[in-house]
């Protein structure tokens, strides 16, 4: 049975988990805890006796252990650190020194490294003795005396070559690696680009520090995607669908109050024109159309720009062309929608000038919407702020305010023709 | 140089690409075309002479070839099919028979399969002769006489065991596989769950048809994420940030006209209350606050529900609990925001009843927003429609209409106290 399926059984088990877990051999427990979510790891560990905890902690892979330690309060972290064997503690501490969102934060230090003078026969012998340790033996890295990365061979290369061939004859020398401080999202792009199963991580001196495997990258990409989707939707990235009411309220309220401020700005814009609305009350009826259509046009542009930045498809090279494209799209769709709404307004009020006012306001607002849907995320990106934080809220604020301003402003100018 | 980097060079090359490409050996061309995007593949093929085209087409892996054929117009597809060798054509045609969004559509039929009576020594001999063919030899599948999948061994298992061991002694018998018709997004979840490098694909009789590798899954997950983000933002999933104006307008306009219909519904709701607005024109000023806050509250719930469904975190088991949670969140945040806006309205109009009307409308609308932010995507999911299509547009329509209805309706009831 796969550890992940055993984990599912434990998750669904209604009885006393302590009894269930004590029946499992230590290696199976280690595999299960390696697979579990960070919070689950803690819960599972707590079910074990002190002795068993110590045994398991020293067998979990170092990177999983660091994730575990970083997810618990300081006191518990110290307790776990105290249970780690003297030999392993330096490795764990080194891993803890890297920012969790970088290559260093997601790499594992368990990789197979050899000397370039070894033959295939030597490597096979070495693998048979070491294999139980390294989970990730599909690639074998060749280091020089300073631990600098000088080559890589795959297990396939080893299998298909003769035993007396020296590894230096068959190794690939241009190894693609990532620097230890590279952001994890960028590491994800490297995996996407090359389709690798794993990538070595090096420091500035090309010393090999660890490897990142593709299964960890899938998690990274999913987390980054969730973060973007959440931010575009005005949610804090830490929220979970099955979380508590208290947690959700605490995370959503600040965002709603930011939005309240922006809504008040939009309301204040309308407030400037109360006199005009008093005289032509149908203006109030058409307000939601101008604001709504502007908001949606802006959200369309915002969405494609934010995603384009995340996927690396919007670059310095095509940025200006994309901006011009978006504005042209705003003009073209603005003319179509503007004429439609203009006719609607004309028929509703039986007044062609009313049609011109609403149609023109719509066109102006939709062009402004594509412009701000581009400029807001691109500016945030330049300021090194996540462009997804631009979120619909800020763009719709602009389109609300400008929409009301154009519509009610034009109505004020043409007021004598509207009454 | 990695083929992906060569591809980058070709992409950026300003001169005559035909000259550049003709200098490359056939195998390098094949590797480059395997890596290229579908549309690029066609462009690259067109640069080659008829003979070279034929050579390359017959060396591209069958799954990439099918992607290529499916991305071009029928005429070109037939031309390509005609260039395929007689031996390979059945394989290509079989692959083409599967829906591109299923396991069958993304699998490759190139995998290594052996008989259970083979020894490690036999396998190594076999691998040395076959290796150039199979890209994906890290797992070797054991089939019975009916081609049913009965076991798997990893290349690691082979390397660490003695030459005379029979594969049936060391193979894992409970092989996790996916059915050929499984949706590609679900296949992605299987990879995420188990952290596999590849998964075998079987038909209903457990006959092995192909394998899916993790690098293809990364693409699938990114595409599915882009689709969700685009749909939530009111975009067609086929749009690209660097696409043409014509293409963007064609894809966005239908969506904007759907939105125009919903905006007209909201406007019509306001139209019902023109008499009330005429008497208390400040109502028009506060309209954007009720609508905007409701829209954002609804979008928050919608976003977490759509993402929860996509990640498999919202299940039948916790669905009811999540609905109740969302409504409770709507009530709690609605009370906070309602009181704030109520006080603001009271001070603005210097009339406590105006404060009560706007505050109460806000509370009601925010509860309705969380309810519809849950119900709309969940209902779509039950109808087998992508819940992301619910998109902010539909939820904000509900919150616009209900918001105006609550606010202007309450104002109409209390009209005598508001004048």
mmCIF file with all atom_site columns, N, CA and C in Angstrom, chain A residues 300-301 303-305 307-309 311 313-314 318 321-322 325-326 329, chain B residues 37-39 219 222-227 230 235-249 251-252:
data_model
loop_
_atom_site.group_PDB
_atom_site.id
_atom_site.type_symbol
_atom_site.label_atom_id
_atom_site.label_alt_id
_atom_site.label_comp_id
_atom_site.label_asym_id
_atom_site.label_entity_id
_atom_site.label_seq_id
_atom_site.pdbx_PDB_ins_code
_atom_site.Cartn_x
_atom_site.Cartn_y
_atom_site.Cartn_z
_atom_site.occupancy
_atom_site.B_iso_or_equiv
_atom_site.pdbx_formal_charge
_atom_site.auth_seq_id
_atom_site.auth_comp_id
_atom_site.auth_asym_id
_atom_site.auth_atom_id
_atom_site.pdbx_PDB_model_num
ATOM 1   N N  . UNK A 1 300 ? -10.964 42.207 -17.290 1.00 0.00 ? 300 UNK A N  1
ATOM 2   C CA . UNK A 1 300 ? -10.442 41.376 -18.381 1.00 0.00 ? 300 UNK A CA 1
ATOM 3   C C  . UNK A 1 300 ? -8.982  41.705 -18.663 1.00 0.00 ? 300 UNK A C  1
ATOM 4   N N  . UNK A 1 301 ? -8.692  42.997 -18.828 1.00 0.00 ? 301 UNK A N  1
ATOM 5   C CA . UNK A 1 301 ? -7.308  43.388 -19.105 1.00 0.00 ? 301 UNK A CA 1
ATOM 6   C C  . UNK A 1 301 ? -6.394  43.026 -17.943 1.00 0.00 ? 301 UNK A C  1
ATOM 7   N N  . UNK A 1 303 ? -6.699  40.714 -15.733 1.00 0.00 ? 303 UNK A N  1
ATOM 8   C CA . UNK A 1 303 ? -6.496  39.271 -15.626 1.00 0.00 ? 303 UNK A CA 1
ATOM 9   C C  . UNK A 1 303 ? -5.445  38.788 -16.614 1.00 0.00 ? 303 UNK A C  1
ATOM 10  N N  . UNK A 1 304 ? -5.559  39.249 -17.859 1.00 0.00 ? 304 UNK A N  1
ATOM 11  C CA . UNK A 1 304 ? -4.602  38.747 -18.861 1.00 0.00 ? 304 UNK A CA 1
ATOM 12  C C  . UNK A 1 304 ? -3.200  39.290 -18.592 1.00 0.00 ? 304 UNK A C  1
ATOM 13  N N  . UNK A 1 305 ? -3.106  40.492 -18.043 1.00 0.00 ? 305 UNK A N  1
ATOM 14  C CA . UNK A 1 305 ? -1.793  41.070 -17.739 1.00 0.00 ? 305 UNK A CA 1
ATOM 15  C C  . UNK A 1 305 ? -1.150  40.360 -16.542 1.00 0.00 ? 305 UNK A C  1
ATOM 16  N N  . UNK A 1 307 ? -1.736  37.361 -15.397 1.00 0.00 ? 307 UNK A N  1
ATOM 17  C CA . UNK A 1 307 ? -1.361  36.003 -15.772 1.00 0.00 ? 307 UNK A CA 1
ATOM 18  C C  . UNK A 1 307 ? -0.156  36.014 -16.716 1.00 0.00 ? 307 UNK A C  1
ATOM 19  N N  . UNK A 1 308 ? -0.136  36.988 -17.628 1.00 0.00 ? 308 UNK A N  1
ATOM 20  C CA . UNK A 1 308 ? 0.989   37.102 -18.549 1.00 0.00 ? 308 UNK A CA 1
ATOM 21  C C  . UNK A 1 308 ? 2.297   37.342 -17.809 1.00 0.00 ? 308 UNK A C  1
ATOM 22  N N  . UNK A 1 309 ? 2.245   38.160 -16.748 1.00 0.00 ? 309 UNK A N  1
ATOM 23  C CA . UNK A 1 309 ? 3.439   38.397 -15.933 1.00 0.00 ? 309 UNK A CA 1
ATOM 24  C C  . UNK A 1 309 ? 3.836   37.105 -15.216 1.00 0.00 ? 309 UNK A C  1
ATOM 25  N N  . UNK A 1 311 ? 3.297   33.998 -15.971 1.00 0.00 ? 311 UNK A N  1
ATOM 26  C CA . UNK A 1 311 ? 3.810   32.954 -16.858 1.00 0.00 ? 311 UNK A CA 1
ATOM 27  C C  . UNK A 1 311 ? 5.053   33.399 -17.621 1.00 0.00 ? 311 UNK A C  1
ATOM 28  N N  . UNK A 1 313 ? 5.090   35.586 -19.937 1.00 0.00 ? 313 UNK A N  1
ATOM 29  C CA . UNK A 1 313 ? 4.761   35.867 -21.335 1.00 0.00 ? 313 UNK A CA 1
ATOM 30  C C  . UNK A 1 313 ? 4.736   37.365 -21.640 1.00 0.00 ? 313 UNK A C  1
ATOM 31  N N  . UNK A 1 314 ? 4.593   38.192 -20.596 1.00 0.00 ? 314 UNK A N  1
ATOM 32  C CA . UNK A 1 314 ? 4.685   39.636 -20.777 1.00 0.00 ? 314 UNK A CA 1
ATOM 33  C C  . UNK A 1 314 ? 6.103   40.047 -20.405 1.00 0.00 ? 314 UNK A C  1
ATOM 34  N N  . UNK A 1 318 ? 7.844   42.954 -25.290 1.00 0.00 ? 318 UNK A N  1
ATOM 35  C CA . UNK A 1 318 ? 6.525   43.126 -25.906 1.00 0.00 ? 318 UNK A CA 1
ATOM 36  C C  . UNK A 1 318 ? 5.588   44.032 -25.088 1.00 0.00 ? 318 UNK A C  1
ATOM 37  N N  . UNK A 1 321 ? 3.875   47.011 -26.939 1.00 0.00 ? 321 UNK A N  1
ATOM 38  C CA . UNK A 1 321 ? 2.944   46.501 -27.943 1.00 0.00 ? 321 UNK A CA 1
ATOM 39  C C  . UNK A 1 321 ? 1.651   46.019 -27.272 1.00 0.00 ? 321 UNK A C  1
ATOM 40  N N  . UNK A 1 322 ? 1.811   45.359 -26.118 1.00 0.00 ? 322 UNK A N  1
ATOM 41  C CA . UNK A 1 322 ? 0.642   44.841 -25.411 1.00 0.00 ? 322 UNK A CA 1
ATOM 42  C C  . UNK A 1 322 ? -0.218  45.994 -24.891 1.00 0.00 ? 322 UNK A C  1
ATOM 43  N N  . UNK A 1 325 ? -2.100  47.357 -27.725 1.00 0.00 ? 325 UNK A N  1
ATOM 44  C CA . UNK A 1 325 ? -3.148  46.397 -28.082 1.00 0.00 ? 325 UNK A CA 1
ATOM 45  C C  . UNK A 1 325 ? -4.348  46.545 -27.150 1.00 0.00 ? 325 UNK A C  1
ATOM 46  N N  . UNK A 1 326 ? -4.071  46.610 -25.840 1.00 0.00 ? 326 UNK A N  1
ATOM 47  C CA . UNK A 1 326 ? -5.168  46.696 -24.875 1.00 0.00 ? 326 UNK A CA 1
ATOM 48  C C  . UNK A 1 326 ? -5.996  47.970 -25.088 1.00 0.00 ? 326 UNK A C  1
ATOM 49  N N  . UNK A 1 329 ? -8.103  47.492 -28.047 1.00 0.00 ? 329 UNK A N  1
ATOM 50  C CA . UNK A 1 329 ? -9.228  46.615 -27.698 1.00 0.00 ? 329 UNK A CA 1
ATOM 51  C C  . UNK A 1 329 ? -10.287 47.425 -26.949 1.00 0.00 ? 329 UNK A C  1
ATOM 52  N N  . UNK B 2 37  ? 6.332   24.731 -28.969 1.00 0.00 ? 37  UNK B N  1
ATOM 53  C CA . UNK B 2 37  ? 4.878   24.842 -28.862 1.00 0.00 ? 37  UNK B CA 1
ATOM 54  C C  . UNK B 2 37  ? 4.252   24.311 -30.154 1.00 0.00 ? 37  UNK B C  1
ATOM 55  N N  . UNK B 2 38  ? 2.963   23.915 -30.081 1.00 0.00 ? 38  UNK B N  1
ATOM 56  C CA . UNK B 2 38  ? 2.325   23.308 -31.258 1.00 0.00 ? 38  UNK B CA 1
ATOM 57  C C  . UNK B 2 38  ? 2.432   24.186 -32.500 1.00 0.00 ? 38  UNK B C  1
ATOM 58  N N  . UNK B 2 39  ? 2.121   25.484 -32.347 1.00 0.00 ? 39  UNK B N  1
ATOM 59  C CA . UNK B 2 39  ? 2.148   26.367 -33.504 1.00 0.00 ? 39  UNK B CA 1
ATOM 60  C C  . UNK B 2 39  ? 3.561   26.526 -34.056 1.00 0.00 ? 39  UNK B C  1
ATOM 61  N N  . UNK B 2 219 ? 2.552   21.045 -17.458 1.00 0.00 ? 219 UNK B N  1
ATOM 62  C CA . UNK B 2 219 ? 1.869   21.844 -18.479 1.00 0.00 ? 219 UNK B CA 1
ATOM 63  C C  . UNK B 2 219 ? 0.355   21.803 -18.302 1.00 0.00 ? 219 UNK B C  1
ATOM 64  N N  . UNK B 2 222 ? -0.664  23.933 -15.344 1.00 0.00 ? 222 UNK B N  1
ATOM 65  C CA . UNK B 2 222 ? -0.571  25.365 -15.654 1.00 0.00 ? 222 UNK B CA 1
ATOM 66  C C  . UNK B 2 222 ? -1.705  25.790 -16.581 1.00 0.00 ? 222 UNK B C  1
ATOM 67  N N  . UNK B 2 223 ? -2.018  24.947 -17.573 1.00 0.00 ? 223 UNK B N  1
ATOM 68  C CA . UNK B 2 223 ? -3.113  25.287 -18.493 1.00 0.00 ? 223 UNK B CA 1
ATOM 69  C C  . UNK B 2 223 ? -4.444  25.354 -17.752 1.00 0.00 ? 223 UNK B C  1
ATOM 70  N N  . UNK B 2 224 ? -4.674  24.383 -16.847 1.00 0.00 ? 224 UNK B N  1
ATOM 71  C CA . UNK B 2 224 ? -5.940  24.375 -16.109 1.00 0.00 ? 224 UNK B CA 1
ATOM 72  C C  . UNK B 2 224 ? -6.032  25.601 -15.204 1.00 0.00 ? 224 UNK B C  1
ATOM 73  N N  . UNK B 2 225 ? -4.890  25.994 -14.608 1.00 0.00 ? 225 UNK B N  1
ATOM 74  C CA . UNK B 2 225 ? -4.876  27.183 -13.759 1.00 0.00 ? 225 UNK B CA 1
ATOM 75  C C  . UNK B 2 225 ? -5.158  28.441 -14.570 1.00 0.00 ? 225 UNK B C  1
ATOM 76  N N  . UNK B 2 226 ? -4.521  28.525 -15.732 1.00 0.00 ? 226 UNK B N  1
ATOM 77  C CA . UNK B 2 226 ? -4.764  29.686 -16.594 1.00 0.00 ? 226 UNK B CA 1
ATOM 78  C C  . UNK B 2 226 ? -6.240  29.753 -16.972 1.00 0.00 ? 226 UNK B C  1
ATOM 79  N N  . UNK B 2 227 ? -6.796  28.593 -17.311 1.00 0.00 ? 227 UNK B N  1
ATOM 80  C CA . UNK B 2 227 ? -8.205  28.543 -17.685 1.00 0.00 ? 227 UNK B CA 1
ATOM 81  C C  . UNK B 2 227 ? -9.093  29.070 -16.550 1.00 0.00 ? 227 UNK B C  1
ATOM 82  N N  . UNK B 2 230 ? -8.568  32.865 -16.117 1.00 0.00 ? 230 UNK B N  1
ATOM 83  C CA . UNK B 2 230 ? -9.186  33.570 -17.233 1.00 0.00 ? 230 UNK B CA 1
ATOM 84  C C  . UNK B 2 230 ? -10.701 33.594 -17.077 1.00 0.00 ? 230 UNK B C  1
ATOM 85  N N  . UNK B 2 235 ? -12.539 36.081 -19.270 1.00 0.00 ? 235 UNK B N  1
ATOM 86  C CA . UNK B 2 235 ? -11.786 35.958 -20.522 1.00 0.00 ? 235 UNK B CA 1
ATOM 87  C C  . UNK B 2 235 ? -11.992 34.577 -21.112 1.00 0.00 ? 235 UNK B C  1
ATOM 88  N N  . UNK B 2 236 ? -11.861 34.473 -22.426 1.00 0.00 ? 236 UNK B N  1
ATOM 89  C CA . UNK B 2 236 ? -11.871 33.179 -23.103 1.00 0.00 ? 236 UNK B CA 1
ATOM 90  C C  . UNK B 2 236 ? -10.498 32.549 -22.914 1.00 0.00 ? 236 UNK B C  1
ATOM 91  N N  . UNK B 2 237 ? -10.475 31.220 -22.605 1.00 0.00 ? 237 UNK B N  1
ATOM 92  C CA . UNK B 2 237 ? -9.193  30.583 -22.250 1.00 0.00 ? 237 UNK B CA 1
ATOM 93  C C  . UNK B 2 237 ? -8.194  30.561 -23.405 1.00 0.00 ? 237 UNK B C  1
ATOM 94  N N  . UNK B 2 238 ? -8.675  30.793 -24.635 1.00 0.00 ? 238 UNK B N  1
ATOM 95  C CA . UNK B 2 238 ? -7.759  30.752 -25.773 1.00 0.00 ? 238 UNK B CA 1
ATOM 96  C C  . UNK B 2 238 ? -6.970  32.039 -25.980 1.00 0.00 ? 238 UNK B C  1
ATOM 97  N N  . UNK B 2 239 ? -7.329  33.104 -25.235 1.00 0.00 ? 239 UNK B N  1
ATOM 98  C CA . UNK B 2 239 ? -6.644  34.377 -25.476 1.00 0.00 ? 239 UNK B CA 1
ATOM 99  C C  . UNK B 2 239 ? -5.208  34.354 -24.960 1.00 0.00 ? 239 UNK B C  1
ATOM 100 N N  . UNK B 2 240 ? -4.326  35.073 -25.667 1.00 0.00 ? 240 UNK B N  1
ATOM 101 C CA . UNK B 2 240 ? -2.942  35.168 -25.230 1.00 0.00 ? 240 UNK B CA 1
ATOM 102 C C  . UNK B 2 240 ? -2.564  36.633 -25.091 1.00 0.00 ? 240 UNK B C  1
ATOM 103 N N  . UNK B 2 241 ? -1.691  36.907 -24.101 1.00 0.00 ? 241 UNK B N  1
ATOM 104 C CA . UNK B 2 241 ? -1.362  38.293 -23.786 1.00 0.00 ? 241 UNK B CA 1
ATOM 105 C C  . UNK B 2 241 ? -0.759  39.007 -24.995 1.00 0.00 ? 241 UNK B C  1
ATOM 106 N N  . UNK B 2 242 ? -0.015  38.260 -25.828 1.00 0.00 ? 242 UNK B N  1
ATOM 107 C CA . UNK B 2 242 ? 0.626   38.890 -26.981 1.00 0.00 ? 242 UNK B CA 1
ATOM 108 C C  . UNK B 2 242 ? -0.162  38.663 -28.274 1.00 0.00 ? 242 UNK B C  1
ATOM 109 N N  . UNK B 2 243 ? -1.448  38.307 -28.142 1.00 0.00 ? 243 UNK B N  1
ATOM 110 C CA . UNK B 2 243 ? -2.271  38.059 -29.332 1.00 0.00 ? 243 UNK B CA 1
ATOM 111 C C  . UNK B 2 243 ? -2.648  39.340 -30.068 1.00 0.00 ? 243 UNK B C  1
ATOM 112 N N  . UNK B 2 244 ? -3.486  39.197 -31.103 1.00 0.00 ? 244 UNK B N  1
ATOM 113 C CA . UNK B 2 244 ? -3.860  40.358 -31.919 1.00 0.00 ? 244 UNK B CA 1
ATOM 114 C C  . UNK B 2 244 ? -5.090  41.061 -31.343 1.00 0.00 ? 244 UNK B C  1
ATOM 115 N N  . UNK B 2 245 ? -5.268  42.332 -31.726 1.00 0.00 ? 245 UNK B N  1
ATOM 116 C CA . UNK B 2 245 ? -6.429  43.106 -31.293 1.00 0.00 ? 245 UNK B CA 1
ATOM 117 C C  . UNK B 2 245 ? -7.712  42.412 -31.747 1.00 0.00 ? 245 UNK B C  1
ATOM 118 N N  . UNK B 2 246 ? -7.709  42.003 -33.046 1.00 0.00 ? 246 UNK B N  1
ATOM 119 C CA . UNK B 2 246 ? -8.858  41.356 -33.638 1.00 0.00 ? 246 UNK B CA 1
ATOM 120 C C  . UNK B 2 246 ? -9.300  40.135 -32.833 1.00 0.00 ? 246 UNK B C  1
ATOM 121 N N  . UNK B 2 247 ? -8.294  39.305 -32.465 1.00 0.00 ? 247 UNK B N  1
ATOM 122 C CA . UNK B 2 247 ? -8.571  38.091 -31.711 1.00 0.00 ? 247 UNK B CA 1
ATOM 123 C C  . UNK B 2 247 ? -9.150  38.427 -30.339 1.00 0.00 ? 247 UNK B C  1
ATOM 124 N N  . UNK B 2 248 ? -8.548  39.420 -29.655 1.00 0.00 ? 248 UNK B N  1
ATOM 125 C CA . UNK B 2 248 ? -9.026  39.793 -28.321 1.00 0.00 ? 248 UNK B CA 1
ATOM 126 C C  . UNK B 2 248 ? -10.443 40.319 -28.378 1.00 0.00 ? 248 UNK B C  1
ATOM 127 N N  . UNK B 2 249 ? -10.711 41.202 -29.345 1.00 0.00 ? 249 UNK B N  1
ATOM 128 C CA . UNK B 2 249 ? -12.042 41.796 -29.445 1.00 0.00 ? 249 UNK B CA 1
ATOM 129 C C  . UNK B 2 249 ? -13.082 40.699 -29.691 1.00 0.00 ? 249 UNK B C  1
ATOM 130 N N  . UNK B 2 251 ? -12.997 37.619 -28.890 1.00 0.00 ? 251 UNK B N  1
ATOM 131 C CA . UNK B 2 251 ? -13.209 36.740 -27.746 1.00 0.00 ? 251 UNK B CA 1
ATOM 132 C C  . UNK B 2 251 ? -13.841 37.471 -26.566 1.00 0.00 ? 251 UNK B C  1
ATOM 133 N N  . UNK B 2 252 ? -13.583 38.785 -26.449 1.00 0.00 ? 252 UNK B N  1
ATOM 134 C CA . UNK B 2 252 ? -14.082 39.485 -25.262 1.00 0.00 ? 252 UNK B CA 1
ATOM 135 C C  . UNK B 2 252 ? -15.488 40.050 -25.450 1.00 0.00 ? 252 UNK B C  1
#
